[in-house]
């Protein structure tokens, strides 16, 4: 049987590969009008921003791989222009304009979608680009090399990811969105966190202001908005939606919806029994709300391609629908969603309190007492009786994706609110909580269903309601809610007499747990009009406090000798983290601080002491003091230069750094020869030993240290010191090494032991990577004298002062 597949990306390529695995004898023709098949469309923004370094990584399957691995007749630069259903042929146009016909027994339409390019005046400028294909990414990446400013039109997934990546690349970025929010899958109150994160990271965010026209300037493009505002940049990226490529299906007389999507059955057959369709172009069941929907995501598309192949090969497979589970990153935040949002429920005529309910909570991603816990803001939509979950959204620094995946799975299996409370999820302090956020949102929803709590709107009418802040007094020092009545929860029962029983109170705390406790106290003491503010202070500040909280001006800092009197602004516990984790956390914390603020940070990584000094020196921050004890390394870091002496930049950087990764005798020998030569020339030399290179620094004698079983196994298998190293080639079970040493002795070449001693005498800095030592099970006591244990930050500090960096 001969199958022709129109479209070689995502669902088309998946269909072809699956069909070959099911039918070795099938004749399979894969047509693609572009140059590439099966590429990672979703990875294009990250390639432009430099997060993905290699362009080849985007090519999941090349044409040659598809031909050789699957024996598929792949034809690129081949556009299917029409279908003759009666004759069962497809007319194909080559790049040179010539056309030919191809017969089929079964036909698969997987033509995907195309970015929308509305007829706005000036939109045909060469400085305005869309991002959908690998060549698109190549063009935009080339523009970034000499650009300083960029404007992104549209706040969907690609638009937000492009804005983030262009900022990472160093460009000034303006993001223009015609509606009042970015990221349509999220409800307005949830997306406020993303708005704030974008602006905090330097993106100029313009909302509710559509584009009116484009104008080319001498140096770039001017974007004129409906309000009269204009934005100038070197280039613009359009990301305002996509449309299905279904013209070939319409012209062939196949059934399509009013919006232009192809109608398919559960087996993904079109109205013609010999023609299937899959991917962005089809309409199928909406698992969350019923009826039909279209979800233009890679996950559903690839599953559909597989199901089409199954049915062509004679396996009965049914596509039951999608719920639109998605996730993206926004400057360190994960934003994930599944199913319907509240806007969609309301567009279907559903009314909150009558047809559905909604809860919002804030929970830590793992046990709060374990270092590194971060908050997740979660929203759940469910039927009033709790038997059906309509959708969920989550935004947080870590763990939001995990929770949405769990809820998406529960929805797919028909679970309701009570099942969320019963889920048994993995727990350890570093990875979760005994009551996971998924359980907690289930508990909260259950309380709503049972009438134990009522939530206010995220923008409540404060003309008739009063905010009751039940946080403790010290919490108000960080942020105070204007106009709120403050009674700490710990005092609430004894101060009920201060409250008006008929007043409408909206109770708020940091994350919502204490608010619920306070609301229960009030309700059970005769207060009938009590609501809890959803999500706590995290959501409140995102809604009502768009600007960063103002901090008092920093007083002049004392000298390092009087550092004990310094008042710290932020404390950071990085114990338990391995390099470069502590430095990354310090970087994030200092970025969020005001000039002159002081960070008190501690870590258990032994390389941290030197790393933090190097980091401060390179970033213009001031290391006020350091201390260590009981396995903890602490430092006080002031943001900015403060009273520290200015860093003097050298006119020339002539140091040499060598990364010794290899544990081979000849390579280690070469590294020390080079190091000694550079030191003899008066150059500063740093040798950074990592992974297998660490074996050269081990003491030859056995050192008794307490080790785990795995560490003992590593120690048994690894060479003990430079005299036990073997050659990289021709080692011959040690014979080659012995011959090499004999020749070196005959030629009066210094032994490796001598070279190491000379290097230390000549001032060569020999450093051991602390993280690699942990991985290899090597303890500090096992290393030869004179070796410094550091992290990658210290090495990078030395590398910046060098004009030669070697990796051996």
PDB file of N, CA and C in Angstrom, residues 404-449:
ATOM      1  N   UNK A 404       0.927  20.780  37.538  1.00  0.00           N
ATOM      2  CA  UNK A 404      -0.036  20.805  36.433  1.00  0.00           C
ATOM      3  C   UNK A 404      -0.053  19.459  35.721  1.00  0.00           C
ATOM      4  N   UNK A 405       1.090  18.815  35.588  1.00  0.00           N
ATOM      5  CA  UNK A 405       1.121  17.478  34.986  1.00  0.00           C
ATOM      6  C   UNK A 405       0.270  16.492  35.792  1.00  0.00           C
ATOM      7  N   UNK A 406       0.356  16.585  37.127  1.00  0.00           N
ATOM      8  CA  UNK A 406      -0.440  15.693  37.968  1.00  0.00           C
ATOM      9  C   UNK A 406      -1.927  15.958  37.765  1.00  0.00           C
ATOM     10  N   UNK A 407      -2.326  17.233  37.771  1.00  0.00           N
ATOM     11  CA  UNK A 407      -3.740  17.569  37.611  1.00  0.00           C
ATOM     12  C   UNK A 407      -4.223  17.213  36.204  1.00  0.00           C
ATOM     13  N   UNK A 408      -3.365  17.413  35.199  1.00  0.00           N
ATOM     14  CA  UNK A 408      -3.737  17.035  33.829  1.00  0.00           C
ATOM     15  C   UNK A 408      -3.995  15.536  33.738  1.00  0.00           C
ATOM     16  N   UNK A 409      -3.169  14.752  34.406  1.00  0.00           N
ATOM     17  CA  UNK A 409      -3.364  13.301  34.421  1.00  0.00           C
ATOM     18  C   UNK A 409      -4.666  12.943  35.123  1.00  0.00           C
ATOM     19  N   UNK A 410      -4.921  13.599  36.254  1.00  0.00           N
ATOM     20  CA  UNK A 410      -6.169  13.345  36.984  1.00  0.00           C
ATOM     21  C   UNK A 410      -7.380  13.676  36.118  1.00  0.00           C
ATOM     22  N   UNK A 411      -7.318  14.788  35.399  1.00  0.00           N
ATOM     23  CA  UNK A 411      -8.429  15.172  34.517  1.00  0.00           C
ATOM     24  C   UNK A 411      -8.638  14.131  33.428  1.00  0.00           C
ATOM     25  N   UNK A 412      -7.554  13.687  32.821  1.00  0.00           N
ATOM     26  CA  UNK A 412      -7.641  12.700  31.730  1.00  0.00           C
ATOM     27  C   UNK A 412      -8.306  11.419  32.221  1.00  0.00           C
ATOM     28  N   UNK A 413      -8.086  11.074  33.475  1.00  0.00           N
ATOM     29  CA  UNK A 413      -8.646   9.844  34.037  1.00  0.00           C
ATOM     30  C   UNK A 413     -10.003  10.057  34.694  1.00  0.00           C
ATOM     31  N   UNK A 414     -10.557  11.278  34.566  1.00  0.00           N
ATOM     32  CA  UNK A 414     -11.895  11.541  35.070  1.00  0.00           C
ATOM     33  C   UNK A 414     -11.987  11.833  36.554  1.00  0.00           C
ATOM     34  N   UNK A 415     -10.885  12.201  37.189  1.00  0.00           N
ATOM     35  CA  UNK A 415     -10.896  12.464  38.629  1.00  0.00           C
ATOM     36  C   UNK A 415     -11.593  13.783  38.934  1.00  0.00           C
ATOM     37  N   UNK A 416     -12.083  13.885  40.158  1.00  0.00           N
ATOM     38  CA  UNK A 416     -12.675  15.113  40.650  1.00  0.00           C
ATOM     39  C   UNK A 416     -11.865  15.684  41.799  1.00  0.00           C
ATOM     40  N   UNK A 417     -12.464  16.623  42.517  1.00  0.00           N
ATOM     41  CA  UNK A 417     -11.770  17.296  43.601  1.00  0.00           C
ATOM     42  C   UNK A 417     -11.355  16.320  44.698  1.00  0.00           C
ATOM     43  N   UNK A 418     -12.232  15.421  45.094  1.00  0.00           N
ATOM     44  CA  UNK A 418     -11.904  14.510  46.189  1.00  0.00           C
ATOM     45  C   UNK A 418     -10.708  13.634  45.845  1.00  0.00           C
ATOM     46  N   UNK A 419     -10.571  13.263  44.569  1.00  0.00           N
ATOM     47  CA  UNK A 419      -9.420  12.445  44.163  1.00  0.00           C
ATOM     48  C   UNK A 419      -8.105  13.215  44.319  1.00  0.00           C
ATOM     49  N   UNK A 420      -8.138  14.545  44.127  1.00  0.00           N
ATOM     50  CA  UNK A 420      -6.922  15.334  44.340  1.00  0.00           C
ATOM     51  C   UNK A 420      -6.481  15.272  45.791  1.00  0.00           C
ATOM     52  N   UNK A 421      -7.446  15.265  46.695  1.00  0.00           N
ATOM     53  CA  UNK A 421      -7.084  15.190  48.124  1.00  0.00           C
ATOM     54  C   UNK A 421      -6.509  13.830  48.484  1.00  0.00           C
ATOM     55  N   UNK A 422      -6.863  12.804  47.715  1.00  0.00           N
ATOM     56  CA  UNK A 422      -6.447  11.439  48.032  1.00  0.00           C
ATOM     57  C   UNK A 422      -5.142  11.020  47.353  1.00  0.00           C
ATOM     58  N   UNK A 423      -4.679  11.793  46.372  1.00  0.00           N
ATOM     59  CA  UNK A 423      -3.470  11.400  45.642  1.00  0.00           C
ATOM     60  C   UNK A 423      -2.294  11.254  46.583  1.00  0.00           C
ATOM     61  N   UNK A 424      -1.549  10.184  46.426  1.00  0.00           N
ATOM     62  CA  UNK A 424      -0.361   9.925  47.230  1.00  0.00           C
ATOM     63  C   UNK A 424       0.860  10.234  46.377  1.00  0.00           C
ATOM     64  N   UNK A 425       1.474  11.365  46.637  1.00  0.00           N
ATOM     65  CA  UNK A 425       2.576  11.855  45.817  1.00  0.00           C
ATOM     66  C   UNK A 425       3.891  11.768  46.575  1.00  0.00           C
ATOM     67  N   UNK A 426       4.974  11.658  45.830  1.00  0.00           N
ATOM     68  CA  UNK A 426       6.287  11.486  46.442  1.00  0.00           C
ATOM     69  C   UNK A 426       6.660  12.626  47.367  1.00  0.00           C
ATOM     70  N   UNK A 427       7.199  12.289  48.519  1.00  0.00           N
ATOM     71  CA  UNK A 427       7.575  13.315  49.492  1.00  0.00           C
ATOM     72  C   UNK A 427       8.959  13.053  50.064  1.00  0.00           C
ATOM     73  N   UNK A 428       9.758  14.084  50.028  1.00  0.00           N
ATOM     74  CA  UNK A 428      10.942  14.222  50.875  1.00  0.00           C
ATOM     75  C   UNK A 428      11.147  15.723  51.000  1.00  0.00           C
ATOM     76  N   UNK A 429      11.807  16.179  52.043  1.00  0.00           N
ATOM     77  CA  UNK A 429      11.905  17.629  52.262  1.00  0.00           C
ATOM     78  C   UNK A 429      12.441  18.405  51.062  1.00  0.00           C
ATOM     79  N   UNK A 430      13.353  17.780  50.311  1.00  0.00           N
ATOM     80  CA  UNK A 430      13.971  18.498  49.190  1.00  0.00           C
ATOM     81  C   UNK A 430      13.109  18.505  47.937  1.00  0.00           C
ATOM     82  N   UNK A 431      12.075  17.672  47.892  1.00  0.00           N
ATOM     83  CA  UNK A 431      11.340  17.506  46.646  1.00  0.00           C
ATOM     84  C   UNK A 431       9.840  17.736  46.758  1.00  0.00           C
ATOM     85  N   UNK A 432       9.304  17.724  47.939  1.00  0.00           N
ATOM     86  CA  UNK A 432       7.867  17.889  48.071  1.00  0.00           C
ATOM     87  C   UNK A 432       7.476  18.110  49.515  1.00  0.00           C
ATOM     88  N   UNK A 433       6.181  18.069  49.759  1.00  0.00           N
ATOM     89  CA  UNK A 433       5.653  18.234  51.111  1.00  0.00           C
ATOM     90  C   UNK A 433       4.745  17.055  51.425  1.00  0.00           C
ATOM     91  N   UNK A 434       4.545  16.826  52.702  1.00  0.00           N
ATOM     92  CA  UNK A 434       3.640  15.749  53.095  1.00  0.00           C
ATOM     93  C   UNK A 434       2.230  16.009  52.568  1.00  0.00           C
ATOM     94  N   UNK A 435       1.853  17.282  52.541  1.00  0.00           N
ATOM     95  CA  UNK A 435       0.620  17.695  51.878  1.00  0.00           C
ATOM     96  C   UNK A 435       1.035  18.514  50.656  1.00  0.00           C
ATOM     97  N   UNK A 436       1.135  17.836  49.521  1.00  0.00           N
ATOM     98  CA  UNK A 436       1.600  18.460  48.288  1.00  0.00           C
ATOM     99  C   UNK A 436       0.656  19.587  47.881  1.00  0.00           C
ATOM    100  N   UNK A 437       1.154  20.581  47.142  1.00  0.00           N
ATOM    101  CA  UNK A 437       0.263  21.632  46.639  1.00  0.00           C
ATOM    102  C   UNK A 437      -0.958  21.095  45.897  1.00  0.00           C
ATOM    103  N   UNK A 438      -0.825  19.951  45.205  1.00  0.00           N
ATOM    104  CA  UNK A 438      -1.988  19.360  44.537  1.00  0.00           C
ATOM    105  C   UNK A 438      -3.018  18.913  45.574  1.00  0.00           C
ATOM    106  N   UNK A 439      -2.554  18.292  46.663  1.00  0.00           N
ATOM    107  CA  UNK A 439      -3.465  17.932  47.757  1.00  0.00           C
ATOM    108  C   UNK A 439      -4.098  19.178  48.356  1.00  0.00           C
ATOM    109  N   UNK A 440      -3.273  20.206  48.564  1.00  0.00           N
ATOM    110  CA  UNK A 440      -3.754  21.412  49.232  1.00  0.00           C
ATOM    111  C   UNK A 440      -4.822  22.128  48.412  1.00  0.00           C
ATOM    112  N   UNK A 441      -4.662  22.168  47.105  1.00  0.00           N
ATOM    113  CA  UNK A 441      -5.697  22.832  46.308  1.00  0.00           C
ATOM    114  C   UNK A 441      -6.966  21.980  46.288  1.00  0.00           C
ATOM    115  N   UNK A 442      -6.797  20.655  46.408  1.00  0.00           N
ATOM    116  CA  UNK A 442      -7.963  19.783  46.547  1.00  0.00           C
ATOM    117  C   UNK A 442      -8.667  20.012  47.881  1.00  0.00           C
ATOM    118  N   UNK A 443      -7.893  20.134  48.971  1.00  0.00           N
ATOM    119  CA  UNK A 443      -8.484  20.420  50.284  1.00  0.00           C
ATOM    120  C   UNK A 443      -9.248  21.744  50.256  1.00  0.00           C
ATOM    121  N   UNK A 444      -8.631  22.744  49.632  1.00  0.00           N
ATOM    122  CA  UNK A 444      -9.260  24.070  49.582  1.00  0.00           C
ATOM    123  C   UNK A 444     -10.557  24.021  48.787  1.00  0.00           C
ATOM    124  N   UNK A 445     -10.522  23.337  47.641  1.00  0.00           N
ATOM    125  CA  UNK A 445     -11.737  23.212  46.832  1.00  0.00           C
ATOM    126  C   UNK A 445     -12.821  22.467  47.606  1.00  0.00           C
ATOM    127  N   UNK A 446     -12.425  21.458  48.342  1.00  0.00           N
ATOM    128  CA  UNK A 446     -13.379  20.691  49.140  1.00  0.00           C
ATOM    129  C   UNK A 446     -14.016  21.576  50.215  1.00  0.00           C
ATOM    130  N   UNK A 447     -13.222  22.457  50.818  1.00  0.00           N
ATOM    131  CA  UNK A 447     -13.766  23.379  51.817  1.00  0.00           C
ATOM    132  C   UNK A 447     -14.788  24.335  51.206  1.00  0.00           C
ATOM    133  N   UNK A 448     -14.535  24.751  49.959  1.00  0.00           N
ATOM    134  CA  UNK A 448     -15.491  25.617  49.273  1.00  0.00           C
ATOM    135  C   UNK A 448     -16.794  24.862  49.024  1.00  0.00           C
ATOM    136  N   UNK A 449     -16.689  23.634  48.541  1.00  0.00           N
ATOM    137  CA  UNK A 449     -17.879  22.832  48.242  1.00  0.00           C
ATOM    138  C   UNK A 449     -18.706  22.616  49.507  1.00  0.00           C
TER     139      UNK A 449
END
